[in-house]
Amino acid sequence: EVFSLAVLFQELSAKYGPQAKERDLSLVLPDKIHDCPPALGDPDRIEQVLIILIDNAIKFTPAGGRIELQVDWNDSQIRVHVRDTGIGIAPSDIKSVFDRFYKVDKAHQQPGTGLGLSIARELLQLMGQSISVSSKEGQGTVFTFTLSRGDH
């Protein structure tokens, strides 16, 4: 269905803003979110993907850090970015972060099953979309996924 990312982002900010603030993190919405064209997809599943990405960003970003939701678009698609100033992901781990049960923390000290990112990728693939990651250790991580525009 066609849905508004602006509304979804605001709902997520209301839910996760207090949790981020509790950990001394800023959760920042895009300035141009109200200019963003409508998206086409399953809004509940997109919310699930964003929750996975925001939750990971909160988990792996030290106090004083920042988590930003960003959007850009072209004639056919919207790209959503979840950017953090967290601990980053080692180059040797990047290729595996979407694998089931993969945990970057080899000592498994962080809670979680290692399924979140593989679920996010599968949900997006079922909608014909993709997700990618770029990261620098000690500087943060950006997860980017695509959505079809709902105004074409």
Short mmCIF file of N, CA and C in Angstrom, two decimals:
data_model
loop_
_atom_site.label_atom_id
_atom_site.label_comp_id
_atom_site.label_asym_id
_atom_site.label_seq_id
_atom_site.Cartn_x
_atom_site.Cartn_y
_atom_site.Cartn_z
N GLU A 1 0.83 -1.19 0.00
CA GLU A 1 0.00 0.00 0.00
C GLU A 1 0.88 1.25 0.00
N VAL A 2 0.28 2.36 -0.34
CA VAL A 2 0.98 3.64 -0.33
C VAL A 2 0.91 4.21 1.09
N PHE A 3 2.04 4.68 1.60
CA PHE A 3 2.07 5.23 2.96
C PHE A 3 3.09 6.36 3.07
N SER A 4 2.99 7.11 4.15
CA SER A 4 3.85 8.26 4.40
C SER A 4 5.01 7.89 5.32
N LEU A 5 6.22 8.08 4.84
CA LEU A 5 7.38 7.87 5.69
C LEU A 5 7.43 8.92 6.80
N ALA A 6 6.93 10.13 6.52
CA ALA A 6 6.95 11.19 7.53
C ALA A 6 6.17 10.75 8.77
N VAL A 7 4.99 10.19 8.56
CA VAL A 7 4.16 9.72 9.67
C VAL A 7 4.87 8.58 10.41
N LEU A 8 5.41 7.62 9.65
CA LEU A 8 6.10 6.49 10.26
C LEU A 8 7.31 6.96 11.07
N PHE A 9 8.12 7.87 10.52
CA PHE A 9 9.29 8.39 11.24
C PHE A 9 8.87 9.09 12.53
N GLN A 10 7.79 9.86 12.46
CA GLN A 10 7.35 10.59 13.67
C GLN A 10 6.87 9.62 14.74
N GLU A 11 6.17 8.55 14.33
CA GLU A 11 5.73 7.54 15.30
C GLU A 11 6.94 6.84 15.94
N LEU A 12 7.93 6.51 15.13
CA LEU A 12 9.12 5.85 15.66
C LEU A 12 9.91 6.78 16.57
N SER A 13 9.95 8.05 16.22
CA SER A 13 10.64 9.03 17.07
C SER A 13 9.95 9.14 18.43
N ALA A 14 8.62 9.12 18.43
CA ALA A 14 7.87 9.18 19.68
C ALA A 14 8.14 7.94 20.54
N LYS A 15 8.28 6.76 19.88
CA LYS A 15 8.53 5.51 20.61
C LYS A 15 9.97 5.39 21.10
N TYR A 16 10.92 5.73 20.22
CA TYR A 16 12.32 5.45 20.50
C TYR A 16 13.12 6.67 20.96
N GLY A 17 12.56 7.86 20.79
CA GLY A 17 13.24 9.06 21.26
C GLY A 17 13.54 9.01 22.75
N PRO A 18 12.54 8.66 23.60
CA PRO A 18 12.81 8.58 25.03
C PRO A 18 13.86 7.53 25.39
N GLN A 19 13.82 6.39 24.70
CA GLN A 19 14.81 5.33 24.95
C GLN A 19 16.21 5.83 24.58
N ALA A 20 16.31 6.52 23.45
CA ALA A 20 17.61 7.08 23.04
C ALA A 20 18.08 8.12 24.06
N LYS A 21 17.18 9.00 24.46
CA LYS A 21 17.53 10.07 25.41
C LYS A 21 18.01 9.48 26.74
N GLU A 22 17.37 8.38 27.17
CA GLU A 22 17.77 7.69 28.39
C GLU A 22 19.23 7.25 28.34
N ARG A 23 19.70 6.95 27.13
CA ARG A 23 21.09 6.51 26.94
C ARG A 23 21.98 7.65 26.47
N ASP A 24 21.48 8.88 26.61
CA ASP A 24 22.21 10.09 26.22
C ASP A 24 22.56 10.09 24.73
N LEU A 25 21.57 9.70 23.92
CA LEU A 25 21.72 9.69 22.46
C LEU A 25 20.67 10.62 21.86
N SER A 26 21.00 11.20 20.72
CA SER A 26 20.04 12.01 19.97
C SER A 26 19.48 11.17 18.84
N LEU A 27 18.15 11.17 18.70
CA LEU A 27 17.49 10.53 17.57
C LEU A 27 16.94 11.66 16.71
N VAL A 28 17.50 11.80 15.50
CA VAL A 28 17.22 12.96 14.66
C VAL A 28 16.46 12.55 13.41
N LEU A 29 15.37 13.25 13.14
CA LEU A 29 14.59 13.01 11.92
C LEU A 29 15.09 13.92 10.80
N PRO A 30 14.86 13.52 9.55
CA PRO A 30 15.32 14.34 8.42
C PRO A 30 14.57 15.67 8.34
N ASP A 31 15.29 16.73 7.99
CA ASP A 31 14.68 18.05 7.80
C ASP A 31 13.63 18.00 6.71
N LYS A 32 13.92 17.29 5.63
CA LYS A 32 13.06 17.32 4.45
C LYS A 32 12.05 16.18 4.42
N ILE A 33 11.74 15.58 5.57
CA ILE A 33 10.86 14.41 5.57
C ILE A 33 9.48 14.72 5.01
N HIS A 34 8.97 15.93 5.22
CA HIS A 34 7.64 16.25 4.72
C HIS A 34 7.61 16.47 3.20
N ASP A 35 8.80 16.63 2.60
CA ASP A 35 8.90 16.74 1.15
C ASP A 35 9.00 15.37 0.48
N CYS A 36 9.25 14.35 1.29
CA CYS A 36 9.47 12.99 0.77
C CYS A 36 8.20 12.47 0.09
N PRO A 37 8.33 11.92 -1.11
CA PRO A 37 7.15 11.34 -1.77
C PRO A 37 6.64 10.13 -0.99
N PRO A 38 5.38 9.76 -1.20
CA PRO A 38 4.86 8.57 -0.51
C PRO A 38 5.60 7.32 -0.98
N ALA A 39 5.66 6.34 -0.07
CA ALA A 39 6.34 5.08 -0.36
C ALA A 39 5.29 4.01 -0.67
N LEU A 40 5.73 2.98 -1.39
CA LEU A 40 4.88 1.85 -1.71
C LEU A 40 5.49 0.60 -1.07
N GLY A 41 4.70 -0.09 -0.27
CA GLY A 41 5.20 -1.29 0.39
C GLY A 41 4.27 -1.67 1.52
N ASP A 42 4.76 -2.50 2.41
CA ASP A 42 4.00 -2.90 3.58
C ASP A 42 4.48 -2.06 4.75
N PRO A 43 3.70 -1.06 5.18
CA PRO A 43 4.16 -0.15 6.22
C PRO A 43 4.50 -0.85 7.54
N ASP A 44 3.79 -1.93 7.87
CA ASP A 44 4.10 -2.66 9.11
C ASP A 44 5.47 -3.33 9.02
N ARG A 45 5.78 -3.88 7.85
CA ARG A 45 7.09 -4.54 7.69
C ARG A 45 8.21 -3.48 7.62
N ILE A 46 7.95 -2.35 7.00
CA ILE A 46 8.96 -1.28 6.95
C ILE A 46 9.21 -0.75 8.36
N GLU A 47 8.14 -0.65 9.15
CA GLU A 47 8.32 -0.24 10.55
C GLU A 47 9.19 -1.26 11.27
N GLN A 48 8.96 -2.54 11.03
CA GLN A 48 9.76 -3.60 11.65
C GLN A 48 11.23 -3.46 11.26
N VAL A 49 11.51 -3.20 9.99
CA VAL A 49 12.89 -3.01 9.53
C VAL A 49 13.52 -1.81 10.26
N LEU A 50 12.79 -0.70 10.32
CA LEU A 50 13.32 0.49 10.99
C LEU A 50 13.55 0.26 12.48
N ILE A 51 12.66 -0.48 13.12
CA ILE A 51 12.85 -0.80 14.55
C ILE A 51 14.12 -1.61 14.74
N ILE A 52 14.36 -2.59 13.90
CA ILE A 52 15.59 -3.40 13.98
C ILE A 52 16.81 -2.49 13.85
N LEU A 53 16.79 -1.60 12.85
CA LEU A 53 17.95 -0.74 12.61
C LEU A 53 18.15 0.29 13.72
N ILE A 54 17.06 0.88 14.20
CA ILE A 54 17.16 1.86 15.29
C ILE A 54 17.61 1.18 16.57
N ASP A 55 17.05 0.01 16.85
CA ASP A 55 17.42 -0.72 18.06
C ASP A 55 18.91 -1.06 18.05
N ASN A 56 19.43 -1.52 16.91
CA ASN A 56 20.86 -1.80 16.81
C ASN A 56 21.68 -0.53 16.99
N ALA A 57 21.23 0.57 16.39
CA ALA A 57 21.97 1.82 16.52
C ALA A 57 22.03 2.26 17.98
N ILE A 58 20.92 2.14 18.68
CA ILE A 58 20.90 2.49 20.10
C ILE A 58 21.85 1.58 20.89
N LYS A 59 21.82 0.30 20.57
CA LYS A 59 22.63 -0.68 21.29
C LYS A 59 24.14 -0.45 21.10
N PHE A 60 24.53 -0.01 19.89
CA PHE A 60 25.96 0.07 19.57
C PHE A 60 26.50 1.49 19.47
N THR A 61 25.75 2.47 19.96
CA THR A 61 26.22 3.85 19.95
C THR A 61 26.45 4.30 21.39
N PRO A 62 27.68 4.71 21.70
CA PRO A 62 27.98 5.16 23.07
C PRO A 62 27.24 6.46 23.42
N ALA A 63 27.09 6.69 24.72
CA ALA A 63 26.45 7.90 25.24
C ALA A 63 27.06 9.14 24.57
N GLY A 64 26.20 10.11 24.31
CA GLY A 64 26.64 11.33 23.63
C GLY A 64 26.55 11.23 22.12
N GLY A 65 26.19 10.05 21.62
CA GLY A 65 26.15 9.82 20.18
C GLY A 65 24.86 10.28 19.54
N ARG A 66 24.79 10.01 18.24
CA ARG A 66 23.69 10.51 17.43
C ARG A 66 23.21 9.41 16.48
N ILE A 67 21.89 9.31 16.33
CA ILE A 67 21.28 8.40 15.37
C ILE A 67 20.39 9.25 14.48
N GLU A 68 20.64 9.20 13.18
CA GLU A 68 19.88 10.02 12.24
C GLU A 68 19.13 9.15 11.25
N LEU A 69 17.86 9.49 11.04
CA LEU A 69 17.10 8.90 9.95
C LEU A 69 17.17 9.90 8.81
N GLN A 70 17.53 9.42 7.63
CA GLN A 70 17.67 10.30 6.47
C GLN A 70 16.95 9.68 5.28
N VAL A 71 16.52 10.53 4.35
CA VAL A 71 15.89 10.04 3.13
C VAL A 71 16.40 10.83 1.93
N ASP A 72 16.47 10.16 0.81
CA ASP A 72 16.64 10.84 -0.47
C ASP A 72 15.87 10.02 -1.50
N TRP A 73 15.63 10.59 -2.65
CA TRP A 73 14.81 9.90 -3.64
C TRP A 73 15.15 10.36 -5.04
N ASN A 74 14.75 9.51 -5.99
CA ASN A 74 14.84 9.87 -7.41
C ASN A 74 13.46 9.60 -8.02
N ASP A 75 13.40 9.47 -9.33
CA ASP A 75 12.10 9.30 -10.00
C ASP A 75 11.40 7.98 -9.68
N SER A 76 12.15 6.96 -9.28
CA SER A 76 11.52 5.66 -9.09
C SER A 76 11.60 5.11 -7.67
N GLN A 77 12.57 5.58 -6.88
CA GLN A 77 12.69 4.97 -5.57
C GLN A 77 13.09 5.98 -4.49
N ILE A 78 12.87 5.56 -3.25
CA ILE A 78 13.26 6.32 -2.07
C ILE A 78 14.35 5.50 -1.38
N ARG A 79 15.36 6.18 -0.90
CA ARG A 79 16.39 5.50 -0.11
C ARG A 79 16.30 6.03 1.31
N VAL A 80 16.22 5.09 2.25
CA VAL A 80 16.16 5.42 3.67
C VAL A 80 17.49 5.04 4.29
N HIS A 81 18.06 5.97 5.06
CA HIS A 81 19.35 5.74 5.71
C HIS A 81 19.17 5.84 7.23
N VAL A 82 19.72 4.88 7.94
CA VAL A 82 19.80 4.95 9.40
C VAL A 82 21.29 5.06 9.71
N ARG A 83 21.70 6.25 10.15
CA ARG A 83 23.12 6.58 10.35
C ARG A 83 23.37 6.76 11.84
N ASP A 84 24.44 6.15 12.34
CA ASP A 84 24.78 6.35 13.75
C ASP A 84 26.26 6.72 13.91
N THR A 85 26.58 7.22 15.08
CA THR A 85 27.96 7.56 15.41
C THR A 85 28.51 6.52 16.39
N GLY A 86 28.10 5.27 16.17
CA GLY A 86 28.44 4.18 17.08
C GLY A 86 29.83 3.61 16.88
N ILE A 87 30.00 2.40 17.39
CA ILE A 87 31.32 1.77 17.42
C ILE A 87 31.77 1.29 16.05
N GLY A 88 30.83 1.20 15.11
CA GLY A 88 31.19 0.75 13.76
C GLY A 88 31.32 -0.75 13.67
N ILE A 89 31.55 -1.20 12.45
CA ILE A 89 31.67 -2.63 12.16
C ILE A 89 33.00 -2.84 11.44
N ALA A 90 33.76 -3.82 11.89
CA ALA A 90 35.05 -4.13 11.27
C ALA A 90 34.85 -4.55 9.82
N PRO A 91 35.78 -4.18 8.93
CA PRO A 91 35.67 -4.59 7.53
C PRO A 91 35.49 -6.11 7.37
N SER A 92 36.13 -6.89 8.23
CA SER A 92 36.02 -8.35 8.13
C SER A 92 34.62 -8.86 8.51
N ASP A 93 33.85 -8.04 9.22
CA ASP A 93 32.50 -8.44 9.63
C ASP A 93 31.41 -7.94 8.69
N ILE A 94 31.71 -6.93 7.88
CA ILE A 94 30.68 -6.30 7.03
C ILE A 94 29.95 -7.31 6.17
N LYS A 95 30.70 -8.22 5.54
CA LYS A 95 30.07 -9.16 4.60
C LYS A 95 29.13 -10.14 5.28
N SER A 96 29.21 -10.28 6.59
CA SER A 96 28.42 -11.28 7.31
C SER A 96 27.27 -10.71 8.14
N VAL A 97 27.15 -9.39 8.24
CA VAL A 97 26.16 -8.83 9.18
C VAL A 97 24.72 -9.22 8.86
N PHE A 98 24.42 -9.57 7.62
CA PHE A 98 23.05 -9.95 7.26
C PHE A 98 22.82 -11.46 7.36
N ASP A 99 23.85 -12.22 7.76
CA ASP A 99 23.72 -13.67 7.91
C ASP A 99 22.94 -14.01 9.19
N ARG A 100 22.13 -15.05 9.13
CA ARG A 100 21.38 -15.48 10.32
C ARG A 100 22.35 -15.85 11.44
N PHE A 101 22.00 -15.44 12.65
CA PHE A 101 22.72 -15.75 13.89
C PHE A 101 24.10 -15.13 13.97
N TYR A 102 24.47 -14.28 13.01
CA TYR A 102 25.80 -13.67 13.05
C TYR A 102 25.80 -12.54 14.07
N LYS A 103 26.78 -12.56 14.94
CA LYS A 103 26.93 -11.49 15.92
C LYS A 103 28.36 -10.97 15.82
N VAL A 104 28.47 -9.66 15.65
CA VAL A 104 29.80 -9.05 15.55
C VAL A 104 30.55 -9.25 16.85
N ASP A 105 29.85 -9.15 17.97
CA ASP A 105 30.45 -9.31 19.29
C ASP A 105 30.68 -10.80 19.53
N LYS A 106 31.91 -11.25 19.30
CA LYS A 106 32.22 -12.68 19.38
C LYS A 106 32.00 -13.23 20.79
N ALA A 107 32.12 -12.40 21.81
CA ALA A 107 31.93 -12.87 23.18
C ALA A 107 30.44 -12.96 23.52
N HIS A 108 29.58 -12.50 22.59
CA HIS A 108 28.13 -12.52 22.78
C HIS A 108 27.71 -11.79 24.05
N GLN A 109 28.39 -10.69 24.34
CA GLN A 109 28.03 -9.92 25.53
C GLN A 109 26.80 -9.06 25.28
N GLN A 110 26.53 -8.71 24.03
CA GLN A 110 25.34 -7.92 23.72
C GLN A 110 24.14 -8.85 23.65
N PRO A 111 23.00 -8.38 24.16
CA PRO A 111 21.80 -9.22 24.03
C PRO A 111 21.37 -9.33 22.58
N GLY A 112 20.61 -10.35 22.29
CA GLY A 112 20.09 -10.51 20.93
C GLY A 112 20.46 -11.86 20.36
N THR A 113 19.76 -12.21 19.29
CA THR A 113 19.93 -13.53 18.69
C THR A 113 20.79 -13.52 17.43
N GLY A 114 21.08 -12.33 16.91
CA GLY A 114 21.79 -12.27 15.65
C GLY A 114 20.86 -12.48 14.47
N LEU A 115 19.55 -12.32 14.67
CA LEU A 115 18.59 -12.53 13.59
C LEU A 115 18.05 -11.22 13.00
N GLY A 116 18.14 -10.13 13.71
CA GLY A 116 17.49 -8.88 13.29
C GLY A 116 17.83 -8.44 11.88
N LEU A 117 19.10 -8.35 11.56
CA LEU A 117 19.49 -7.86 10.23
C LEU A 117 19.12 -8.84 9.13
N SER A 118 19.18 -10.15 9.42
CA SER A 118 18.77 -11.10 8.38
C SER A 118 17.26 -11.01 8.15
N ILE A 119 16.49 -10.78 9.21
CA ILE A 119 15.04 -10.58 9.06
C ILE A 119 14.77 -9.31 8.26
N ALA A 120 15.47 -8.23 8.58
CA ALA A 120 15.29 -6.97 7.84
C ALA A 120 15.55 -7.19 6.35
N ARG A 121 16.65 -7.87 6.03
CA ARG A 121 16.98 -8.12 4.62
C ARG A 121 15.90 -8.96 3.94
N GLU A 122 15.44 -10.02 4.63
CA GLU A 122 14.41 -10.88 4.03
C GLU A 122 13.11 -10.13 3.79
N LEU A 123 12.69 -9.30 4.76
CA LEU A 123 11.46 -8.52 4.59
C LEU A 123 11.57 -7.60 3.37
N LEU A 124 12.71 -6.93 3.25
CA LEU A 124 12.90 -6.02 2.12
C LEU A 124 12.96 -6.79 0.80
N GLN A 125 13.64 -7.93 0.79
CA GLN A 125 13.72 -8.72 -0.44
C GLN A 125 12.34 -9.21 -0.88
N LEU A 126 11.47 -9.55 0.08
CA LEU A 126 10.11 -9.98 -0.25
C LEU A 126 9.33 -8.86 -0.94
N MET A 127 9.71 -7.61 -0.68
CA MET A 127 9.07 -6.46 -1.32
C MET A 127 9.85 -6.01 -2.56
N GLY A 128 10.86 -6.78 -2.96
CA GLY A 128 11.65 -6.43 -4.13
C GLY A 128 12.64 -5.31 -3.88
N GLN A 129 13.02 -5.13 -2.61
CA GLN A 129 13.91 -4.03 -2.24
C GLN A 129 15.24 -4.58 -1.73
N SER A 130 16.18 -3.67 -1.47
CA SER A 130 17.50 -4.09 -1.02
C SER A 130 17.94 -3.28 0.19
N ILE A 131 18.95 -3.81 0.89
CA ILE A 131 19.55 -3.13 2.03
C ILE A 131 21.05 -3.30 1.93
N SER A 132 21.78 -2.26 2.33
CA SER A 132 23.23 -2.32 2.32
C SER A 132 23.77 -1.63 3.57
N VAL A 133 25.04 -1.81 3.81
CA VAL A 133 25.66 -1.22 5.00
C VAL A 133 27.04 -0.67 4.63
N SER A 134 27.38 0.45 5.24
CA SER A 134 28.76 0.95 5.18
C SER A 134 29.13 1.37 6.58
N SER A 135 30.39 1.19 6.94
CA SER A 135 30.79 1.46 8.31
C SER A 135 32.28 1.71 8.41
N LYS A 136 32.64 2.51 9.40
CA LYS A 136 34.04 2.70 9.76
C LYS A 136 34.15 2.46 11.25
N GLU A 137 35.05 1.57 11.63
CA GLU A 137 35.22 1.28 13.04
C GLU A 137 35.50 2.56 13.81
N GLY A 138 34.80 2.72 14.93
CA GLY A 138 35.00 3.88 15.78
C GLY A 138 34.33 5.15 15.29
N GLN A 139 33.72 5.11 14.10
CA GLN A 139 33.10 6.32 13.55
C GLN A 139 31.62 6.17 13.27
N GLY A 140 31.14 4.94 13.19
CA GLY A 140 29.70 4.75 12.97
C GLY A 140 29.38 3.90 11.76
N THR A 141 28.07 3.73 11.58
CA THR A 141 27.54 2.83 10.57
C THR A 141 26.34 3.48 9.90
N VAL A 142 26.17 3.17 8.61
CA VAL A 142 24.98 3.61 7.88
C VAL A 142 24.36 2.40 7.20
N PHE A 143 23.10 2.13 7.54
CA PHE A 143 22.31 1.12 6.83
C PHE A 143 21.41 1.88 5.88
N THR A 144 21.36 1.44 4.63
CA THR A 144 20.54 2.09 3.61
C THR A 144 19.65 1.03 2.96
N PHE A 145 18.34 1.34 2.88
CA PHE A 145 17.46 0.43 2.15
C PHE A 145 16.58 1.23 1.19
N THR A 146 16.10 0.51 0.19
CA THR A 146 15.30 1.14 -0.87
C THR A 146 13.82 0.84 -0.67
N LEU A 147 13.00 1.75 -1.18
CA LEU A 147 11.56 1.58 -1.24
C LEU A 147 11.08 2.11 -2.58
N SER A 148 10.05 1.53 -3.11
CA SER A 148 9.45 2.06 -4.33
C SER A 148 8.65 3.31 -3.98
N ARG A 149 8.63 4.26 -4.91
CA ARG A 149 7.78 5.43 -4.73
C ARG A 149 6.33 5.03 -4.96
N GLY A 150 5.44 5.63 -4.18
CA GLY A 150 4.03 5.31 -4.27
C GLY A 150 3.22 6.32 -5.08
N ASP A 151 3.91 7.23 -5.75
CA ASP A 151 3.21 8.27 -6.51
C ASP A 151 3.39 8.09 -8.02
N HIS A 152 3.76 6.88 -8.45
CA HIS A 152 3.93 6.61 -9.88
C HIS A 152 3.03 5.50 -10.32
#
